[in-house]
C-alpha cells in the first residue's frame, strides 16, 4: 500500500515552498520521523520528515516549487530489513533496536544491543545518567561530561533532575531566549488539537528555533488528520513511546478549557519522563528579570513585565499584561485582555476569562475562577468564584 507525503504548512503566510534537496535517495527505506528532504519558505528552512516507515519514491525534483498539500513523495509499505548498515555510524543494527538506536544516532551516537553492547566503564559520564536523560541533554546542546548534576535518588541523573536544572537556568532571564541552545530547531509535540492547539501551532510556525512536528489528542476522530499541516499522531498516552522513538524533543500543552485537565496531563507526562518546553510568540514582550518555568504557552502581544515570575504549564492568551513583580503559579489559563497591576500574586490552577483588570498588590488564591469583565479590587481566597452582575440590556431595536 502506498502512502503520500504532502508539502506541509511551515509558515501560515506561505502557500508555496521550494524543495531544496532530497536527503534520502529513491528506493531508500526510511523510518517514521527520519528526515528525508530539506524545504525552504520565505522565512525559514526545515527538514521534511517521513511520517511512517516505508520505501521512498520522490515525486518532485530538487529546486521545484510546490504548494502546501501537494504530493511530493510516496512511501510504499514494507518492513525494514533484518539488519542494515547505519548511514551515520556504520554499525550493524538488529531490527528490534531500530527505533532506539535511530534516536541516538541523530546526535552522533550508536546503540549496540545484546552481546555487542559495551557496559559503561567506571567513571564514564553515561554510567551516572539514564538513557532518557542522556538523549535530552544531547538535544539541548549540553555536554554531560562537564555538566555536574546531583541526582535526587543519589544514584543516576534522570530526566526530572535535568528538567530541574533547565528550569533553574531560566530564572532571571533578560529576555525571551529562555531555552538552552541546541543544534537545529527544537521539535515540539503539541498536546491538544482544539482551538488553543491551532493558536500554539500558529506561534510555532513563526519561531525559527522551534517547529511543530505532531499533535496528540484523545479524540479518536482527529487521528490521521492534520492541523495547519501538522499531523495528529494519536492520543496523549502515546507521548512516552513517541519520545523513546525519537519523534520529538519536548511537548507543550495547548488545552485552555480546563486547568484541572492541564495539571493532570502535565503531572502524568512529567512522571513518565516527557520533557516540556516553553512556546513564546516572537511578538510577546518578556522583559528584564523575568523567570519562567517549563511548559508555558505565551500568545501574541503578551507582556510579561520586569521582575515577574511564572511557574509551569500556564497558557497566556493574546494581549495579556502581567505587570512588574507579579508572581504566578502553575497550570493557570488566561483569556484575552487580562491585565494585572504590579505586585499581584496568583496561585495554582486559576482560570481567568477575558477582559479582567486586577488592582495592585492583590492576591488570588489557588483553584479560583475569575469570570470575564471583572475588575478586581480586593484579594480572593482559594477556591473562589468571582463574577460580575450584568451591566447591560439587549433588546430589539424595533420595539
Coordinates of C-alpha atoms in Angstrom, one line a residue:
X1 CA 0.0 0.0 0.0
X2 CA 1.3 3.4 -0.9
X3 CA 1.2 6.5 1.3
X4 CA 1.8 10.0 0.0
X5 CA 3.8 12.7 1.8
X6 CA 2.3 16.1 1.3
X7 CA 4.1 19.5 1.3
X8 CA 3.5 20.8 4.9
X9 CA 2.4 24.2 6.1
X10 CA 5.5 25.7 7.6
X11 CA 4.5 29.4 7.8
X12 CA 0.9 30.5 7.8
X13 CA 1.5 33.2 5.2
X14 CA 3.4 30.9 2.7
X15 CA 1.3 28.7 0.4
X16 CA 4.4 27.6 -1.6
X17 CA 7.9 26.4 -0.8
X18 CA 11.0 25.1 -2.6
X19 CA 12.3 21.6 -2.2
X20 CA 16.0 22.2 -1.8
X21 CA 17.3 18.7 -1.7
X22 CA 16.4 15.1 -1.0
X23 CA 18.4 13.7 2.0
X24 CA 17.4 10.1 1.1
X25 CA 17.7 8.6 -2.5
X26 CA 14.9 6.9 -4.3
X27 CA 14.4 3.3 -3.1
X28 CA 15.8 4.1 0.4
X29 CA 14.0 2.5 3.3
X30 CA 13.1 5.3 5.9
X31 CA 11.8 5.2 9.4
X32 CA 9.0 7.3 10.8
X33 CA 10.4 10.6 12.0
X34 CA 13.5 10.4 9.8
X35 CA 14.5 13.5 7.8
X36 CA 14.1 12.8 4.0
X37 CA 14.3 16.3 2.4
X38 CA 15.1 20.0 3.0
X39 CA 12.4 22.5 2.2
X40 CA 12.6 26.3 2.2
X41 CA 9.9 29.0 2.6
X42 CA 10.3 32.8 2.5
X43 CA 11.0 32.8 6.3
X44 CA 12.7 29.5 7.2
X45 CA 14.4 26.3 6.1
X46 CA 13.3 23.0 7.6
X47 CA 13.7 19.3 7.4
X48 CA 10.8 17.2 6.0
X49 CA 10.3 14.0 7.9
X50 CA 8.7 10.8 6.9
X51 CA 5.5 10.3 8.9
X52 CA 5.7 6.5 8.7
X53 CA 8.1 3.7 7.7
X54 CA 8.4 2.7 4.0
X55 CA 10.4 2.7 0.8
X56 CA 10.8 6.3 -0.6
X57 CA 9.9 7.4 -4.1
X58 CA 10.5 11.2 -4.6
X59 CA 7.8 12.8 -6.8
X60 CA 9.4 16.2 -7.4
X61 CA 12.9 17.3 -8.4
X62 CA 15.3 19.3 -6.2
X63 CA 14.7 23.0 -6.8
X64 CA 11.0 22.5 -7.6
X65 CA 8.4 24.9 -6.2
X66 CA 5.5 23.1 -4.6
X67 CA 2.2 24.2 -2.9
X68 CA 1.0 23.3 0.5
X69 CA -0.8 19.9 0.3
X70 CA 0.8 18.9 -2.9
X71 CA 2.1 15.3 -3.2
X72 CA 5.9 15.4 -3.1
X73 CA 6.9 11.8 -2.2
X74 CA 5.5 8.3 -1.9
X75 CA 6.2 5.7 0.7
X76 CA 5.5 2.1 -0.1
X77 CA 4.8 -0.2 2.8
X78 CA 7.4 -2.8 3.7
X79 CA 9.2 -3.9 6.8
X80 CA 12.8 -2.9 7.4
X81 CA 15.5 -5.5 6.6
X82 CA 16.6 -7.8 9.3
X83 CA 19.7 -5.7 9.7
X84 CA 21.1 -2.7 7.8
X85 CA 24.2 -0.5 7.8
X86 CA 23.6 2.7 9.7
X87 CA 24.4 5.6 7.3
X88 CA 25.7 7.7 10.2
X89 CA 27.8 5.3 12.2
X90 CA 28.4 2.2 10.1
X91 CA 27.2 0.0 13.0
X92 CA 25.1 -3.1 12.1
X93 CA 21.8 -2.8 13.9
X94 CA 19.3 -5.5 14.9
X95 CA 15.8 -4.8 13.7
X96 CA 14.4 -4.9 17.3
X97 CA 16.5 -2.0 18.3
X98 CA 15.9 0.3 15.2
X99 CA 13.9 3.0 16.9
X100 CA 16.1 3.3 20.0
X101 CA 19.4 3.5 18.0
X102 CA 17.8 5.9 15.5
X103 CA 17.1 8.4 18.2
X104 CA 20.7 8.2 19.5
X105 CA 22.3 8.3 16.0
X106 CA 20.7 11.6 15.3
X107 CA 23.2 13.1 17.7
X108 CA 26.2 11.1 16.6
X109 CA 25.9 8.1 19.0
X110 CA 25.1 4.5 18.3
X111 CA 23.3 2.0 20.4
X112 CA 24.7 -1.6 20.0
X113 CA 22.5 -4.2 21.6
X114 CA 22.8 -7.7 23.0
X115 CA 26.3 -9.1 23.5
X116 CA 27.8 -6.3 21.4
X117 CA 26.6 -3.6 23.7
X118 CA 29.5 -2.4 25.8
X119 CA 29.0 -1.7 29.5
X120 CA 30.0 1.8 30.7
X121 CA 33.4 1.8 32.2
X122 CA 33.7 3.1 35.7
X123 CA 34.0 6.8 35.7
X124 CA 32.3 7.3 32.3
X125 CA 29.7 10.1 32.4
X126 CA 27.0 7.8 30.8
X127 CA 27.2 5.5 33.8
X128 CA 25.6 8.0 36.1
X129 CA 22.8 9.1 33.6
X130 CA 19.7 7.3 32.5
X131 CA 19.4 6.8 28.7
X132 CA 16.5 9.3 28.5
X133 CA 18.4 11.9 30.4
X134 CA 21.4 11.5 28.1
X135 CA 19.2 11.9 25.0
X136 CA 17.5 15.0 26.4
X137 CA 20.9 16.5 27.4
X138 CA 22.2 16.0 23.9
X139 CA 19.1 17.5 22.3
X140 CA 19.5 20.6 24.5
X141 CA 23.2 21.0 23.5
X142 CA 24.5 20.1 26.9
X143 CA 27.8 18.2 27.5
X144 CA 27.2 15.5 30.1
X145 CA 31.0 15.2 30.6
X146 CA 31.2 18.7 32.0
X147 CA 27.7 19.1 33.5
X148 CA 27.7 18.5 37.2
X149 CA 24.3 17.4 38.4
X150 CA 23.4 15.7 41.7
X151 CA 20.7 13.0 41.2
X152 CA 17.8 13.2 43.5
X153 CA 17.9 9.5 44.2
X154 CA 21.7 9.6 44.8
X155 CA 22.4 7.1 42.0
X156 CA 21.7 8.2 38.4
X157 CA 20.7 11.5 36.8
X158 CA 17.1 11.3 35.5
X159 CA 15.0 13.5 33.1
X160 CA 13.4 15.0 36.2
X161 CA 16.9 16.0 37.6
X162 CA 17.8 17.6 34.2
X163 CA 14.4 19.4 33.9
X164 CA 15.0 21.0 37.4
X165 CA 18.4 22.2 36.2
X166 CA 16.9 23.6 32.9
X167 CA 14.1 25.3 34.9
X168 CA 16.7 26.9 37.2
X169 CA 18.7 28.2 34.2
X170 CA 15.6 30.1 33.0
X171 CA 15.3 32.2 36.2
X172 CA 16.3 35.8 36.0
X173 CA 16.4 35.7 32.2
X174 CA 17.0 39.1 30.4
X175 CA 14.7 38.3 27.5
X176 CA 12.7 35.7 25.6
X177 CA 15.6 33.4 24.9
X178 CA 14.7 31.1 27.7
X179 CA 15.7 27.7 26.4
X180 CA 19.2 26.2 26.3
X181 CA 20.9 26.4 22.9
X182 CA 20.7 23.2 20.8
X183 CA 21.7 22.2 17.3
X184 CA 18.8 22.7 14.9
X185 CA 15.2 23.7 15.7
X186 CA 13.6 22.1 18.8
X187 CA 10.9 19.6 17.6
X188 CA 7.8 20.3 19.6
X189 CA 4.8 17.9 20.1
X190 CA 1.6 19.8 20.9
X191 CA -0.8 18.3 23.3
X192 CA -4.4 19.2 22.4
X193 CA -5.9 19.6 19.0
X194 CA -8.7 22.2 19.7
X195 CA -8.8 25.9 19.1
X196 CA -5.9 26.6 21.5
X197 CA -3.9 24.0 19.7
X198 CA -4.3 25.9 16.4
X199 CA -3.1 29.0 18.3
X200 CA 0.1 27.2 19.5
X201 CA 0.8 25.8 16.1
X202 CA 0.4 29.3 14.6
X203 CA 3.0 30.6 17.0
X204 CA 5.4 27.7 16.3
X205 CA 5.2 28.4 12.6
X206 CA 6.9 31.8 13.3
X207 CA 9.7 30.6 15.6
X208 CA 13.0 29.7 13.9
X209 CA 14.3 27.9 16.9
X210 CA 11.3 25.5 17.2
X211 CA 9.0 23.7 14.9
X212 CA 5.8 21.6 15.5
X213 CA 6.2 18.0 14.4
X214 CA 3.0 16.5 15.7
X215 CA -0.2 16.8 17.7
X216 CA -1.8 14.4 20.2
X217 CA -5.4 14.5 21.2
X218 CA -7.7 12.0 22.9
X219 CA -10.4 12.5 20.3
X220 CA -10.1 9.4 18.0
X221 CA -11.7 11.3 15.2
X222 CA -8.7 13.5 14.9
X223 CA -6.1 10.7 14.5
X224 CA -4.6 10.8 11.0
X225 CA -5.8 14.3 10.3
X226 CA -3.8 17.5 10.1
X227 CA -3.9 20.9 11.9
X228 CA -2.2 23.7 10.0
X229 CA -0.3 21.0 8.1
X230 CA 0.9 19.3 11.3
X231 CA -0.2 15.6 11.6
X232 CA -2.2 14.3 14.5
X233 CA -0.3 11.2 15.6
X234 CA -2.6 9.7 18.2
X235 CA -3.7 10.2 21.7
X236 CA -2.0 11.7 24.7
X237 CA -0.8 8.4 26.3
X238 CA 1.3 7.8 23.2
X239 CA 3.7 10.5 24.2
X240 CA 6.3 8.4 26.1
X241 CA 6.6 5.8 23.3
X242 CA 7.0 8.6 20.7
X243 CA 9.7 10.1 22.8
X244 CA 11.5 6.7 23.0
X245 CA 11.3 6.5 19.2
X246 CA 13.0 9.9 18.9
X247 CA 10.0 11.6 17.2
X248 CA 10.1 14.8 19.2
X249 CA 12.3 16.8 21.7
X250 CA 9.7 18.3 24.1
X251 CA 6.0 18.9 24.5
X252 CA 3.7 21.8 25.3
X253 CA 0.0 21.6 26.4
X254 CA -2.4 23.7 24.4
X255 CA -5.6 22.9 26.4
X256 CA -7.2 26.1 27.7
X257 CA -10.7 24.9 28.7
X258 CA -9.8 23.2 32.0
X259 CA -7.0 24.0 34.4
X260 CA -7.5 20.7 36.2
X261 CA -7.0 18.8 32.9
X262 CA -3.9 20.8 32.1
X263 CA -2.5 20.0 35.5
X264 CA -3.3 16.3 35.3
X265 CA -1.8 15.8 31.9
X266 CA 1.4 17.8 32.9
X267 CA 1.9 15.7 36.0
X268 CA 1.3 12.4 34.2
X269 CA 3.7 13.2 31.3
X270 CA 6.3 14.6 33.6
X271 CA 6.1 11.4 35.7
X272 CA 6.7 9.4 32.5
X273 CA 9.9 11.4 31.8
X274 CA 8.5 13.5 29.0
X275 CA 10.3 16.9 28.8
X276 CA 8.4 20.2 28.5
X277 CA 9.3 23.4 26.6
X278 CA 8.1 27.0 26.5
X279 CA 6.4 28.3 23.4
X280 CA 6.6 32.1 23.3
X281 CA 5.3 34.1 20.3
X282 CA 8.1 36.4 18.9
X283 CA 5.7 39.4 19.2
X284 CA 5.4 38.9 23.0
X285 CA 7.5 41.1 25.3
X286 CA 9.4 39.3 28.0
X287 CA 11.3 42.0 29.9
X288 CA 14.3 42.1 32.3
X289 CA 14.5 39.8 35.3
X290 CA 11.6 37.6 34.2
X291 CA 11.7 33.9 35.4
X292 CA 9.7 31.3 33.6
X293 CA 9.3 27.6 34.4
X294 CA 8.6 24.9 31.8
X295 CA 5.6 24.1 29.6
X296 CA 4.3 27.7 29.3
X297 CA 2.5 28.9 26.1
X298 CA 2.6 32.7 25.5
X299 CA 0.5 34.0 22.7
X300 CA 1.0 37.2 20.6
X301 CA 1.2 40.7 22.1
X302 CA 1.5 39.4 25.7
X303 CA 3.7 41.5 28.0
X304 CA 5.5 39.9 31.0
X305 CA 7.0 42.9 32.8
X306 CA 10.2 43.2 34.8
X307 CA 10.6 41.0 37.9
X308 CA 7.7 38.8 37.2
X309 CA 8.0 35.0 37.8
X310 CA 5.9 32.3 36.2
X311 CA 5.6 28.7 37.3
X312 CA 5.0 25.7 34.9
X313 CA 2.3 24.9 32.3
X314 CA 0.5 28.2 32.0
X315 CA -1.5 29.4 29.0
X316 CA -1.5 33.2 28.3
X317 CA -3.8 34.3 25.5
X318 CA -3.2 37.4 23.4
X319 CA -2.9 40.8 24.9
X320 CA -2.4 39.6 28.5
X321 CA -0.4 42.0 30.5
X322 CA 1.4 40.8 33.7
X323 CA 2.9 43.9 35.2
X324 CA 6.1 44.2 37.2
X325 CA 6.9 41.9 40.1
X326 CA 3.9 39.6 39.7
X327 CA 4.1 36.0 40.9
X328 CA 2.2 33.4 39.0
X329 CA 1.9 29.7 40.0
X330 CA 1.4 26.8 37.7
X331 CA -1.4 25.4 35.4
X332 CA -3.3 28.7 35.1
X333 CA -5.1 29.9 31.9
X334 CA -5.7 33.5 30.8
X335 CA -8.4 34.7 28.4
X336 CA -7.5 37.6 26.0
X337 CA -7.0 41.0 27.6
X338 CA -6.3 40.1 31.3
X339 CA -4.3 42.9 32.8
X340 CA -2.7 42.9 36.2
X341 CA -1.1 45.8 38.1
X342 CA 2.2 45.5 39.9
X343 CA 2.9 43.1 42.8
X344 CA 0.0 40.8 42.1
X345 CA 0.2 37.2 43.4
X346 CA -1.7 34.4 41.7
X347 CA -1.8 30.8 42.9
X348 CA -2.1 27.5 41.0
X349 CA -4.9 26.3 38.7
X350 CA -6.5 29.7 38.4
X351 CA -8.7 30.3 35.4
X352 CA -9.3 33.9 34.0
X353 CA -11.9 34.9 31.5
X354 CA -11.5 37.7 29.0
X355 CA -11.1 41.4 29.9
X356 CA -10.2 41.1 33.5
X357 CA -8.5 44.0 35.4
X358 CA -6.6 43.5 38.7
X359 CA -5.6 46.3 41.1
X360 CA -2.0 46.4 42.5
X361 CA -0.8 44.2 45.4
X362 CA -3.7 41.8 45.4
X363 CA -3.5 38.0 45.8
X364 CA -5.7 35.4 44.1
X365 CA -5.9 32.0 45.7
X366 CA -5.4 28.7 44.0
X367 CA -8.2 26.8 42.3
X368 CA -10.2 30.1 41.7
X369 CA -12.2 31.2 38.7
X370 CA -12.3 34.9 37.7
X371 CA -15.0 35.4 35.1
X372 CA -14.9 37.8 32.1
X373 CA -15.3 41.5 32.7
X374 CA -14.3 41.5 36.4
X375 CA -12.5 44.5 37.9
X376 CA -10.8 43.0 40.9
X377 CA -10.3 45.5 43.8
X378 CA -9.6 43.1 46.7
X379 CA -7.9 39.9 47.2
X380 CA -9.5 36.5 46.6
X381 CA -9.3 33.4 48.8
X382 CA -8.6 29.9 47.5
X383 CA -11.4 28.1 45.6
X384 CA -13.3 31.3 44.9
X385 CA -15.7 32.1 42.0
X386 CA -15.6 35.8 41.0
X387 CA -18.1 37.2 38.5
X388 CA -19.8 40.4 37.8
X389 CA -23.5 41.2 37.5
X390 CA -24.8 42.1 34.1
X391 CA -24.5 45.8 33.5
X392 CA -26.2 45.9 30.1
X393 CA -29.6 45.1 28.4
X394 CA -30.1 43.6 25.0
X395 CA -33.4 44.4 23.2
X396 CA -34.8 44.5 19.7
X397 CA -34.2 47.9 18.1
X398 CA -37.6 47.9 16.5
X399 CA -39.5 47.6 19.8

